[in-house]
mmCIF file of C-alpha atoms in Angstrom:
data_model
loop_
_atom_site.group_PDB
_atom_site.id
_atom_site.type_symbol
_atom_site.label_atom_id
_atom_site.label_comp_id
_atom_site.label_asym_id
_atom_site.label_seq_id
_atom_site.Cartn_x
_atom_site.Cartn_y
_atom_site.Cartn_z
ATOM 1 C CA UNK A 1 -28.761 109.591 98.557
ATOM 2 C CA UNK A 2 -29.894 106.655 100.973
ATOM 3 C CA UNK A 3 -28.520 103.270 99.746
ATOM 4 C CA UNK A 4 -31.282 100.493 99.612
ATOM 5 C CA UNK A 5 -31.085 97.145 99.289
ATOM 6 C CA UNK A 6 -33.595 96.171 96.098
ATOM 7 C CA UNK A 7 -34.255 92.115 95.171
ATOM 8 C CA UNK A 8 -35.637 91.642 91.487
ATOM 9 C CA UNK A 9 -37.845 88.615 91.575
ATOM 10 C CA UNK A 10 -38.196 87.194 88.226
ATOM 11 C CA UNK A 11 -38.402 84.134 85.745
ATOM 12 C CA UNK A 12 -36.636 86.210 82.902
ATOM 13 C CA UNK A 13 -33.155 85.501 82.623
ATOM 14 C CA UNK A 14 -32.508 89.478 81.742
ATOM 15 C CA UNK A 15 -28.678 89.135 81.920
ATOM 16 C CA UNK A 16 -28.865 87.034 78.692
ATOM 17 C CA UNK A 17 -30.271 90.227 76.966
ATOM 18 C CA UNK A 18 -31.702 87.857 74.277
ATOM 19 C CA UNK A 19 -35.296 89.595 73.962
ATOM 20 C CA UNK A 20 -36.763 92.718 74.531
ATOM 21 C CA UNK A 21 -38.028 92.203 78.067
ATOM 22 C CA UNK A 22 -34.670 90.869 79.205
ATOM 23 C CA UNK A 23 -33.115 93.924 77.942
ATOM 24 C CA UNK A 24 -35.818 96.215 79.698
ATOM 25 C CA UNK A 25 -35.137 94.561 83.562
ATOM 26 C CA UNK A 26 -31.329 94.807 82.548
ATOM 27 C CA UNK A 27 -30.999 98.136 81.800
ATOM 28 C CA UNK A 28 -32.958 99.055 85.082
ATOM 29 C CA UNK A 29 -31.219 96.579 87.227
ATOM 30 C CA UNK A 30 -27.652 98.364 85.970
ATOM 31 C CA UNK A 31 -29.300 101.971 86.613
ATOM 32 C CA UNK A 32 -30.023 101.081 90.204
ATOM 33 C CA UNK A 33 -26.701 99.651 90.723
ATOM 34 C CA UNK A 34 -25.495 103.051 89.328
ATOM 35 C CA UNK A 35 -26.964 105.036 91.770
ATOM 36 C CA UNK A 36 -25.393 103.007 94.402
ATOM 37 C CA UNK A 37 -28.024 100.179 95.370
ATOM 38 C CA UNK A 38 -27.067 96.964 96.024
ATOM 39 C CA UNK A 39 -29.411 95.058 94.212
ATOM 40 C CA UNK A 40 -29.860 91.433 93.752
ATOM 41 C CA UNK A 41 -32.279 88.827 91.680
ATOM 42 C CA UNK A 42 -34.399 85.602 92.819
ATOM 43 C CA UNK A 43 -34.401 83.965 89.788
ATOM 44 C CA UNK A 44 -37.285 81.219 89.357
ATOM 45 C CA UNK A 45 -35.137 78.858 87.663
ATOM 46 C CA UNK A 46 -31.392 76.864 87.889
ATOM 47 C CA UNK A 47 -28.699 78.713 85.966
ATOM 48 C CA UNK A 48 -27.071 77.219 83.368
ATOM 49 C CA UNK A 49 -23.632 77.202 81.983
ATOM 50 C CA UNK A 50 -24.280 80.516 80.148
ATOM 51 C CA UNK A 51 -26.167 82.079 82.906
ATOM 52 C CA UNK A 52 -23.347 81.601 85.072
ATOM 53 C CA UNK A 53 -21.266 83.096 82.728
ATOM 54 C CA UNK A 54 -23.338 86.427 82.089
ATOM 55 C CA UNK A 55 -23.551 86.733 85.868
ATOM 56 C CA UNK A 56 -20.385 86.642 86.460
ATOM 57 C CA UNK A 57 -19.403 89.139 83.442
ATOM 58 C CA UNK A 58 -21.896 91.659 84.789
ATOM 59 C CA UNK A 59 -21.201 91.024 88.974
ATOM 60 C CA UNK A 60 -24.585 90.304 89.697
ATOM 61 C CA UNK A 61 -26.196 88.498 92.804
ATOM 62 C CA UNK A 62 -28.283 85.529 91.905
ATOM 63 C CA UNK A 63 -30.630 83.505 93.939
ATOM 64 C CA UNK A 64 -31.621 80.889 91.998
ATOM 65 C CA UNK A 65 -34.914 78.383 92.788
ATOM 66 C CA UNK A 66 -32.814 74.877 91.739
ATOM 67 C CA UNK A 67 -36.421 72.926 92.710
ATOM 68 C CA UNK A 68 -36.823 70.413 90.059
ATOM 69 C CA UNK A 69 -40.554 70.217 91.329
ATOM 70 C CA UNK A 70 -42.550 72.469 88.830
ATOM 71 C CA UNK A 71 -46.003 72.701 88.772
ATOM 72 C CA UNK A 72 -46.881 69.999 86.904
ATOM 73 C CA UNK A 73 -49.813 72.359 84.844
ATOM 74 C CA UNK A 74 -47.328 74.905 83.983
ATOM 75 C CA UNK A 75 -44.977 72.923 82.899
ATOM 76 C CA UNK A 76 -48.182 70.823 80.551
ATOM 77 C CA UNK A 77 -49.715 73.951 79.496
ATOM 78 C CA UNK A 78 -46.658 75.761 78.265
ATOM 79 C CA UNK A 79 -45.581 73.015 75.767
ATOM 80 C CA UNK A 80 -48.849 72.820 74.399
ATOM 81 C CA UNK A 81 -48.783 76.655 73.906
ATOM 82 C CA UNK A 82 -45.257 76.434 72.526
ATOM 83 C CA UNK A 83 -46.911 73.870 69.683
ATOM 84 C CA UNK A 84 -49.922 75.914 69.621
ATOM 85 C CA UNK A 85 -47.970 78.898 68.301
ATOM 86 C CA UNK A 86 -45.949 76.724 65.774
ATOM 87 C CA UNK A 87 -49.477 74.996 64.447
ATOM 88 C CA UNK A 88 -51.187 78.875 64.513
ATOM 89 C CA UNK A 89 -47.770 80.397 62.508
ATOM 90 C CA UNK A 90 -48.175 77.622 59.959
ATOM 91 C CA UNK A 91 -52.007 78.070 59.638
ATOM 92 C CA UNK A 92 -51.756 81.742 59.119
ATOM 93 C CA UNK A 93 -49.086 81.404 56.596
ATOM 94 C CA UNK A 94 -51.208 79.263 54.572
ATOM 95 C CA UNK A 95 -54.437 81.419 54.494
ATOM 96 C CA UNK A 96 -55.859 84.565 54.052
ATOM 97 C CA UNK A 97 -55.908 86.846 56.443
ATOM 98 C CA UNK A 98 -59.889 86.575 57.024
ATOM 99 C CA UNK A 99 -59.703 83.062 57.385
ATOM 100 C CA UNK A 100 -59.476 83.036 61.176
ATOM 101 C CA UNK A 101 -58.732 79.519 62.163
ATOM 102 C CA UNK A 102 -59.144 78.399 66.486
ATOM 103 C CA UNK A 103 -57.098 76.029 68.377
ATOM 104 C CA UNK A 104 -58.041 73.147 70.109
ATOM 105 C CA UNK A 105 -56.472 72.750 73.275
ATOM 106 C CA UNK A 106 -56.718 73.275 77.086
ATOM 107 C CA UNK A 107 -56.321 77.353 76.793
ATOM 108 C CA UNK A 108 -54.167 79.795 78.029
ATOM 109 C CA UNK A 109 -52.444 79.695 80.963
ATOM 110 C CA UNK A 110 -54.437 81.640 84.293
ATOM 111 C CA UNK A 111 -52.229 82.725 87.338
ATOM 112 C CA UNK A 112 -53.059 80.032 89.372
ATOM 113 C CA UNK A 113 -50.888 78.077 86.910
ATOM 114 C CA UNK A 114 -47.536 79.947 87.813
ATOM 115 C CA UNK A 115 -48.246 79.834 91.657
ATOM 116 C CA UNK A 116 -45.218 77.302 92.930
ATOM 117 C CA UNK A 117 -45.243 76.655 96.425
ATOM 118 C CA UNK A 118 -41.413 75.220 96.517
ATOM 119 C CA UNK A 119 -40.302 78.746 94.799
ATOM 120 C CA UNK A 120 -42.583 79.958 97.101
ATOM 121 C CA UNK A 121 -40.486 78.593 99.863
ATOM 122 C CA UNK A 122 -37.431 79.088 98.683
ATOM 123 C CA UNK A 123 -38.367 83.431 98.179
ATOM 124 C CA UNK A 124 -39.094 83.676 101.727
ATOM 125 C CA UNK A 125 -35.563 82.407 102.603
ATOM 126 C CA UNK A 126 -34.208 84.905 100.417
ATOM 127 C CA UNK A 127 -36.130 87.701 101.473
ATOM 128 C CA UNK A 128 -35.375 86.869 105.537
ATOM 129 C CA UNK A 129 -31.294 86.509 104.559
ATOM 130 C CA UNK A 130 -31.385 89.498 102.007
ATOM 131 C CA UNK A 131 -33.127 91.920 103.547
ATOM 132 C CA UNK A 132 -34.483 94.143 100.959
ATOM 133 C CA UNK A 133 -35.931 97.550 101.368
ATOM 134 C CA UNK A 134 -37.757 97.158 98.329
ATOM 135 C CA UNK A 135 -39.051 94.165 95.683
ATOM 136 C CA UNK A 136 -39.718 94.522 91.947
ATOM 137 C CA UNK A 137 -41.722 91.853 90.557
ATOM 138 C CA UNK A 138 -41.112 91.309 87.228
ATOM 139 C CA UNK A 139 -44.662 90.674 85.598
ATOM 140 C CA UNK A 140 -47.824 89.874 87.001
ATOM 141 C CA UNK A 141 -46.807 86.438 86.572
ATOM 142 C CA UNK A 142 -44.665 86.789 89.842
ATOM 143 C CA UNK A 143 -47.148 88.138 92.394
ATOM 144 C CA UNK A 144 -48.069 85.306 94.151
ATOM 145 C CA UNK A 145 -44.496 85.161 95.458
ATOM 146 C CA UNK A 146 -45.921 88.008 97.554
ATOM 147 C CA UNK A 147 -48.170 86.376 99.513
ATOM 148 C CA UNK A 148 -44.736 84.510 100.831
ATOM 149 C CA UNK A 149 -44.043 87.888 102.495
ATOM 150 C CA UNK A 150 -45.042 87.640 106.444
ATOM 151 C CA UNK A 151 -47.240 90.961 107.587
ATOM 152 C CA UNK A 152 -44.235 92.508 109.530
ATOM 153 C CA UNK A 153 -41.480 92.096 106.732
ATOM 154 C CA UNK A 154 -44.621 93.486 104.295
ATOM 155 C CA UNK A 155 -44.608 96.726 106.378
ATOM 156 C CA UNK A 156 -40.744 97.316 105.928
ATOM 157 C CA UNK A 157 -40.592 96.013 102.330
ATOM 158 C CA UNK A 158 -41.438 98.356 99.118
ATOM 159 C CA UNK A 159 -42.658 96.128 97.273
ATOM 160 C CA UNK A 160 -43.441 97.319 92.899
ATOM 161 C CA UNK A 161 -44.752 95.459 90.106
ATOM 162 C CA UNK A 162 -43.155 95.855 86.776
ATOM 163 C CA UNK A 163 -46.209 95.043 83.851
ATOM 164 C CA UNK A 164 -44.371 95.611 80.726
ATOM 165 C CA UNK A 165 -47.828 95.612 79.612
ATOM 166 C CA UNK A 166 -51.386 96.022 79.912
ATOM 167 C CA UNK A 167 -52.144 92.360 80.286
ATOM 168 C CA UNK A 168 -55.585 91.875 79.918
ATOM 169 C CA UNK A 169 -55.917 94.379 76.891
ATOM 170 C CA UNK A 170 -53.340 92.474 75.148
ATOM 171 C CA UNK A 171 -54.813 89.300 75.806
ATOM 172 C CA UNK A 172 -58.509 90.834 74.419
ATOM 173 C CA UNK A 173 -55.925 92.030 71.161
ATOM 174 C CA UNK A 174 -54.348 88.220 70.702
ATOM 175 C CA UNK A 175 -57.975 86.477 71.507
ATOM 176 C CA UNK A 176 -59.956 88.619 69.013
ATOM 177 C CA UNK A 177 -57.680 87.959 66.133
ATOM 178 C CA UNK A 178 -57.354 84.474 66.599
ATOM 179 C CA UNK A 179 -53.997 84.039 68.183
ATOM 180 C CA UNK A 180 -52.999 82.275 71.342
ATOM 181 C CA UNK A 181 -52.106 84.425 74.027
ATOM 182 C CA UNK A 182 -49.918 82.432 76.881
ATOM 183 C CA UNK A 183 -52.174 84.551 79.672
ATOM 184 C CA UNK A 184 -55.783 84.463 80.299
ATOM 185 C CA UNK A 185 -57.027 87.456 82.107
ATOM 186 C CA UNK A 186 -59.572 90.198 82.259
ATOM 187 C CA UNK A 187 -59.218 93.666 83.826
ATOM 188 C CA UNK A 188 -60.956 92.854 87.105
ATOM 189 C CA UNK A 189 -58.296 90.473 87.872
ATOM 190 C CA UNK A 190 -55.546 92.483 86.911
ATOM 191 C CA UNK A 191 -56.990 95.085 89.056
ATOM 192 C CA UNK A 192 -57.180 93.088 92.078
ATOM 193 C CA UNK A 193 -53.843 92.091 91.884
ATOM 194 C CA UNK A 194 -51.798 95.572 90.854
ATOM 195 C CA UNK A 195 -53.733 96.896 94.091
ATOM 196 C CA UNK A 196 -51.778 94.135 96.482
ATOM 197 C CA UNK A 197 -48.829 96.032 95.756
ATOM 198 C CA UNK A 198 -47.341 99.385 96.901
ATOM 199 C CA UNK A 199 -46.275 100.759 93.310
ATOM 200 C CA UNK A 200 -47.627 100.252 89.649
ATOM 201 C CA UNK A 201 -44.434 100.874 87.335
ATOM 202 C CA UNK A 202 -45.793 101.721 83.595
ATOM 203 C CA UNK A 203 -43.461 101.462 80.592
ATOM 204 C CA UNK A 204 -45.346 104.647 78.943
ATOM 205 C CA UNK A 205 -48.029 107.471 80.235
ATOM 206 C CA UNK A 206 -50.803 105.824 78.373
ATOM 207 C CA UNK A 207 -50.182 102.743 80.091
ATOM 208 C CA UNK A 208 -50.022 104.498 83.244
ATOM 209 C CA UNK A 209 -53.661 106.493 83.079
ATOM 210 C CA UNK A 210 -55.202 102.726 82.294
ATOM 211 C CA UNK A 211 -53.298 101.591 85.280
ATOM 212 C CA UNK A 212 -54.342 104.554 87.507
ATOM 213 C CA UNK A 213 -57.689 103.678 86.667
ATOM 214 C CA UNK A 214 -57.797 100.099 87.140
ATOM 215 C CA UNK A 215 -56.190 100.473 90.595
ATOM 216 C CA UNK A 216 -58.529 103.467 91.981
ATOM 217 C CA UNK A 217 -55.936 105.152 93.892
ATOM 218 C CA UNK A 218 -55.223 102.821 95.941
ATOM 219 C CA UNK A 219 -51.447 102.244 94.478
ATOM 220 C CA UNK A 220 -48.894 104.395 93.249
ATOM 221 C CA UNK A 221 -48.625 104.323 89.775
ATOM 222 C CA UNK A 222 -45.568 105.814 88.134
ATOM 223 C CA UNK A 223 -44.160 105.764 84.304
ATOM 224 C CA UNK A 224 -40.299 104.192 84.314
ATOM 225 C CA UNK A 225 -39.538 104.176 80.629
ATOM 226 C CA UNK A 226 -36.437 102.655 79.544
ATOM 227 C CA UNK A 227 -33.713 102.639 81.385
ATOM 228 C CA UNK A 228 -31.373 102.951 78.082
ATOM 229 C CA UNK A 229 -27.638 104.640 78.073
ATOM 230 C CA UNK A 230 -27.586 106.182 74.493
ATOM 231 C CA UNK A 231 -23.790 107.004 75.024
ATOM 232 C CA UNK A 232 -21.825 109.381 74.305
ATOM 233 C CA UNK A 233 -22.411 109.729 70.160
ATOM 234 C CA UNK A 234 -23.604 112.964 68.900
ATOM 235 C CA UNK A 235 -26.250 112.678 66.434
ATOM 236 C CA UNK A 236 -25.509 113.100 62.558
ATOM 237 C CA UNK A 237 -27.698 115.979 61.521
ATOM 238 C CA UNK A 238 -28.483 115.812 57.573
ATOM 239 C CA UNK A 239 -29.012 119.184 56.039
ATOM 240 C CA UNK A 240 -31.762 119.171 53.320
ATOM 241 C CA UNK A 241 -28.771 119.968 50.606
ATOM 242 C CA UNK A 242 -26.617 116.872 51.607
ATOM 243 C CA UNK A 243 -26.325 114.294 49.365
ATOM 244 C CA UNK A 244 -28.263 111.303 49.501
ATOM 245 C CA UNK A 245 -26.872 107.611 50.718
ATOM 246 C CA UNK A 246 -26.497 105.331 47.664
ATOM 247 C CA UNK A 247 -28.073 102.970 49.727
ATOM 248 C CA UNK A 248 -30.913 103.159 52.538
ATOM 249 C CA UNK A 249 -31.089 100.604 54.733
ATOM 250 C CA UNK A 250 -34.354 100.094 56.656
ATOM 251 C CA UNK A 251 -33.965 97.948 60.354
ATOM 252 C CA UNK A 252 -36.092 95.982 62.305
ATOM 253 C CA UNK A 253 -35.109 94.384 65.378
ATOM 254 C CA UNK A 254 -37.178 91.853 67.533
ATOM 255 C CA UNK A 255 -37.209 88.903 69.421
ATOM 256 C CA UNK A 256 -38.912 85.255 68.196
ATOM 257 C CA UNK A 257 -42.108 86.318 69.641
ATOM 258 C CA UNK A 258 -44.798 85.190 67.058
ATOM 259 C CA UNK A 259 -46.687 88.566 67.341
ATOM 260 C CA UNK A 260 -43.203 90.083 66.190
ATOM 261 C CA UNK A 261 -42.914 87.847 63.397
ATOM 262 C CA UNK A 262 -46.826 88.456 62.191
ATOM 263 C CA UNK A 263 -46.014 92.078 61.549
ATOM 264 C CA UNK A 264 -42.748 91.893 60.239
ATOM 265 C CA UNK A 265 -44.289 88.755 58.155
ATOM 266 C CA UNK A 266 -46.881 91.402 57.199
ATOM 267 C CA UNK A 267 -44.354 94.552 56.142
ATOM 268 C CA UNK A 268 -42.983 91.952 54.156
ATOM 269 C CA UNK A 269 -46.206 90.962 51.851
ATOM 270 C CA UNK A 270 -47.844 94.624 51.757
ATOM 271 C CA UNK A 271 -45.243 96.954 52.346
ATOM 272 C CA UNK A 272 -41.771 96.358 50.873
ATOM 273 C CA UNK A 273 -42.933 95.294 47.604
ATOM 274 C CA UNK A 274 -44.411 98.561 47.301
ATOM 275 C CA UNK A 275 -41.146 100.074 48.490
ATOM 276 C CA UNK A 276 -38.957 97.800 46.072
ATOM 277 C CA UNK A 277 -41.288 98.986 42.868
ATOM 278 C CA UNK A 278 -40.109 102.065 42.841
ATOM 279 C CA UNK A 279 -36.418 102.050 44.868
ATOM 280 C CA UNK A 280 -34.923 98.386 44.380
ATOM 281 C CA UNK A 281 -31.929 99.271 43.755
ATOM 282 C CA UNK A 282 -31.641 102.074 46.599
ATOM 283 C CA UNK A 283 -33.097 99.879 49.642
ATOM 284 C CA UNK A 284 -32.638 97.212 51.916
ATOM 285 C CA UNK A 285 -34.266 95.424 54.707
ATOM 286 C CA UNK A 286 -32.079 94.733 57.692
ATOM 287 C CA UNK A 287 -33.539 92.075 60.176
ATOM 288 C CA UNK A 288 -31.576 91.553 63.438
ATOM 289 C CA UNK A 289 -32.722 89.540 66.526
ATOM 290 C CA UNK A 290 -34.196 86.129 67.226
ATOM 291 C CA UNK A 291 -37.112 86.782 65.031
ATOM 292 C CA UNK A 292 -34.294 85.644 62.039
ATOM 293 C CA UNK A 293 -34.872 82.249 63.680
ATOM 294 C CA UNK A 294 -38.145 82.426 61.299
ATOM 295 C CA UNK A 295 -36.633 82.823 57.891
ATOM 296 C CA UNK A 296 -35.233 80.160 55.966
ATOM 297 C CA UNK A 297 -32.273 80.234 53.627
ATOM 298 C CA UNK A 298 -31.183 77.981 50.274
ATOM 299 C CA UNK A 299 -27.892 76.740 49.468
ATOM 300 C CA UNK A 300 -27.194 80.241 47.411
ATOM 301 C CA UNK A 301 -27.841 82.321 50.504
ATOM 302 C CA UNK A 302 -31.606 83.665 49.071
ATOM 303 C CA UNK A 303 -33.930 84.258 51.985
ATOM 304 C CA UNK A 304 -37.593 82.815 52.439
ATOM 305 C CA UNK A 305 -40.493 83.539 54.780
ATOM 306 C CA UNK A 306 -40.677 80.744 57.330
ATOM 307 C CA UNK A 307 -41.337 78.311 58.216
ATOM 308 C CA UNK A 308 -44.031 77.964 54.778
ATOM 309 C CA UNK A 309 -40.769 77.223 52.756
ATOM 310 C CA UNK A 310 -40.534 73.939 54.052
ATOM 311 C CA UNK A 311 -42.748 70.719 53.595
ATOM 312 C CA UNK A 312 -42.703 68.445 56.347
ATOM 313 C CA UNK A 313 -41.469 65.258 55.989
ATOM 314 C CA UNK A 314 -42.895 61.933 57.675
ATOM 315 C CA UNK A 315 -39.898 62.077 60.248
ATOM 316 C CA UNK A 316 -40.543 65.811 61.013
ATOM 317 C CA UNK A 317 -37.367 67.253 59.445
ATOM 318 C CA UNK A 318 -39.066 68.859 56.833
ATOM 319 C CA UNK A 319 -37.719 69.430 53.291
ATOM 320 C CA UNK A 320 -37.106 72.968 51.323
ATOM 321 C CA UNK A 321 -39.376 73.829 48.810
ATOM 322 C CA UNK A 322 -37.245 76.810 48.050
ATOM 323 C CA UNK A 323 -38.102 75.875 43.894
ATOM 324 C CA UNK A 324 -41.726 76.639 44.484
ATOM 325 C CA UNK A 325 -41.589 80.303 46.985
ATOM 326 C CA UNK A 326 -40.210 83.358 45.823
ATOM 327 C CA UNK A 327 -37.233 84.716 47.902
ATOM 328 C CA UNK A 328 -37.553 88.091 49.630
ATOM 329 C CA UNK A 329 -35.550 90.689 47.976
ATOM 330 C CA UNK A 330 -32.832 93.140 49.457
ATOM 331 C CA UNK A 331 -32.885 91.657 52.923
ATOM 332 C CA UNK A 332 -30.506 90.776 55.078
ATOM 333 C CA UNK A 333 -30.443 88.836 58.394
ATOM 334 C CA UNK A 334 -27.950 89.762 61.750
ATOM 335 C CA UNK A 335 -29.291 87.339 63.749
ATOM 336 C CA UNK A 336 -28.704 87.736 67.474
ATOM 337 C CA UNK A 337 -26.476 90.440 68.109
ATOM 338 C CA UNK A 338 -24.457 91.458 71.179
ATOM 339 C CA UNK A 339 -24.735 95.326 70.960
ATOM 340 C CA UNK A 340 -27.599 96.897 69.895
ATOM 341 C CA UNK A 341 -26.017 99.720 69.086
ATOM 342 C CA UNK A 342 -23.824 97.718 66.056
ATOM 343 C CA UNK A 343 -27.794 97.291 64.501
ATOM 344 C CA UNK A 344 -28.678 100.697 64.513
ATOM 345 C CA UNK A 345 -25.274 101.561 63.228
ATOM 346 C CA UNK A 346 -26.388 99.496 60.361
ATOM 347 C CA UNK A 347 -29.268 101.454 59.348
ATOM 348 C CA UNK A 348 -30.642 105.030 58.457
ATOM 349 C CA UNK A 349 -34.069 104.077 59.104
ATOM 350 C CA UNK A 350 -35.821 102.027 61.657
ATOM 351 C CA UNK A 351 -39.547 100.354 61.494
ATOM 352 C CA UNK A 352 -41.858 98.798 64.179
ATOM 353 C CA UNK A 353 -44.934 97.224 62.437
ATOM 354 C CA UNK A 354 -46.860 96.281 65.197
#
């Protein structure tokens, strides 16, 4: 096998392994290096303490963008959308569900938003002393960093887009419910876009036919999956006749991404009540992830559905109105964990209520 030299350029700080998408470009970035490429990352962004740290843990090669120039609408538009979200989350849990309420506010963010000219500047540097044979761009988000790539190096350098998604459809998904979605964009100008670059890579098939289509033939478009190491466990098979666990214990894992905690906020009203009529005392709910950053918790340890639970206060630190909200029953919150394999050792049964 030929060795290549393969850059990741991204804004996701994947070597935290804090979200889903961070554990996505980590797990490829370690299969690659287990082939036997040397691959390294241009990170859009100064590392931190903790970044450092991780980095150094795992042996990776960082180029980091230390600018302290952002653009100045980027950096505007994604604190609005970070309040947006909170204002939307509290609006939704204080309605019914065909009460669709809009924000007011400058809208999503476009691509021309994330374009960064220093960043810009500082990729081609990279590029010229790194050498790659190939470039993954880590979301759409990243492409203009392309255009920082000269004709001749373009004609030596392989250069792929990861999506993650099917941008424009999830936008449509986010705008026709009501939500804010952090990315305006139709399917033209994805199209346009996924055909500047060499390779399409699609998380799953049905992804990849959409993507096929949108790009006309004119890219490669190939299905990566997830690059996941299951280990070397053998799977428990459970006869019909074996006995059943005093206690089942249903997961879900996720990050604090608000469409995460809409579903799981969701399960929780209209599905586990149903389940707790007729098994309370044989189930459990096991949250794990940043999306426990949403619950709220009393003095005696009994859980609440955020953030409703609390009243805010004239100063903004909010007070618990634990008296007034019933508590969820038979769940219990991990929080951020290290290994995901310690959650799913946790459980017999896992849900995703997207």
């Amino acid at each position: 096998m030929t060795q290549r030299r393969i850059l990741f350029a991204t804004d996701v700080p994947f070597w935290l392994r804090s979200s889903g998408a961070e554990q996505r470009i980590f797990a490829l970035h370690q299969f690659l290096k287990r082939e036997g490429h040397l691959c390294s990352a241009f990170y859009l962004g100064e590392l931190g303490i903790v970044d450092r740290e991780c980095v150094k843990l795992y042996e990776m090669e960082v180029f980091e963008n230390s600018s302290d120039r952002p653009p100045a609408k980027l950096f505007n538009r994604i604190r609005w959308y970070a309040d947006a979200t909170i204002h939307q989350a509290r609006n939704w849990l204080n309605r019914d569900q065909d009460q669709i309420q809009n924000l007011d506010g400058p809208g999503s963010l476009t691509l021309d938003d994330f374009s960064w000219p220093w960043a810009a500047i500082r990729f081609r540097e990279v590029v010229v002393s790194n050498q790659p044979d190939a470039i993954i761009f880590e979301y759409i988000k990243t492409s203009y960093l392309l255009d920082a790539i000269d004709s001749q190096q373009r004609k030596q350098i392989h250069c792929l887009i990861d999506t993650h998604d099917v941008l424009y459809q999830r936008a449509e998904q986010f705008f026709a419910n009501g939500f804010p979605h952090w990315l305006k964009i139709d399917r033209a100008e994805e199209s346009l876009v996924l055909q500047k670059f060499d390779a399409v890579m699609a998380i799953q098939e049905h992804e990849a036919k959409t993507f096929r289509e949108m790009v006309s033939g004119k890219t490669q478009t190939i299905t990566v999956g997830h690059a996941v190491d299951c280990g070397d466990d053998q799977f428990l098979e459970v006869s019909a006749d074996a006995e059943s666990p005093k206690k089942i214990a249903v997961g879900y894992i996720g990050s604090k991404n608000f469409s995460n905690w809409q579903a799981i906020r969701d399960f929780l009203n209209y599905a586990w009540p149903a389940v707790l009529a007729k098994n309370h005392e044989t189930c459990e709910l096991v949250v794990a992830g940043a999306i426990c950053d949403w619950f709220d918790a009393d003095d005696q340890g009994r859980i609440y559905v955020g953030p409703s639970s609390r009243q805010e206060k004239g100063d903004g630190r909010g007070s618990d109105v634990a008296a007034t909200t019933n508590p969820v029953r038979n769940l219990r919150l991990l929080g951020r964990i290290d290994r995901v394999e310690s959650f799913y050792d946790e459980i017999d049964v896992v849900i995703n209520p997207v």
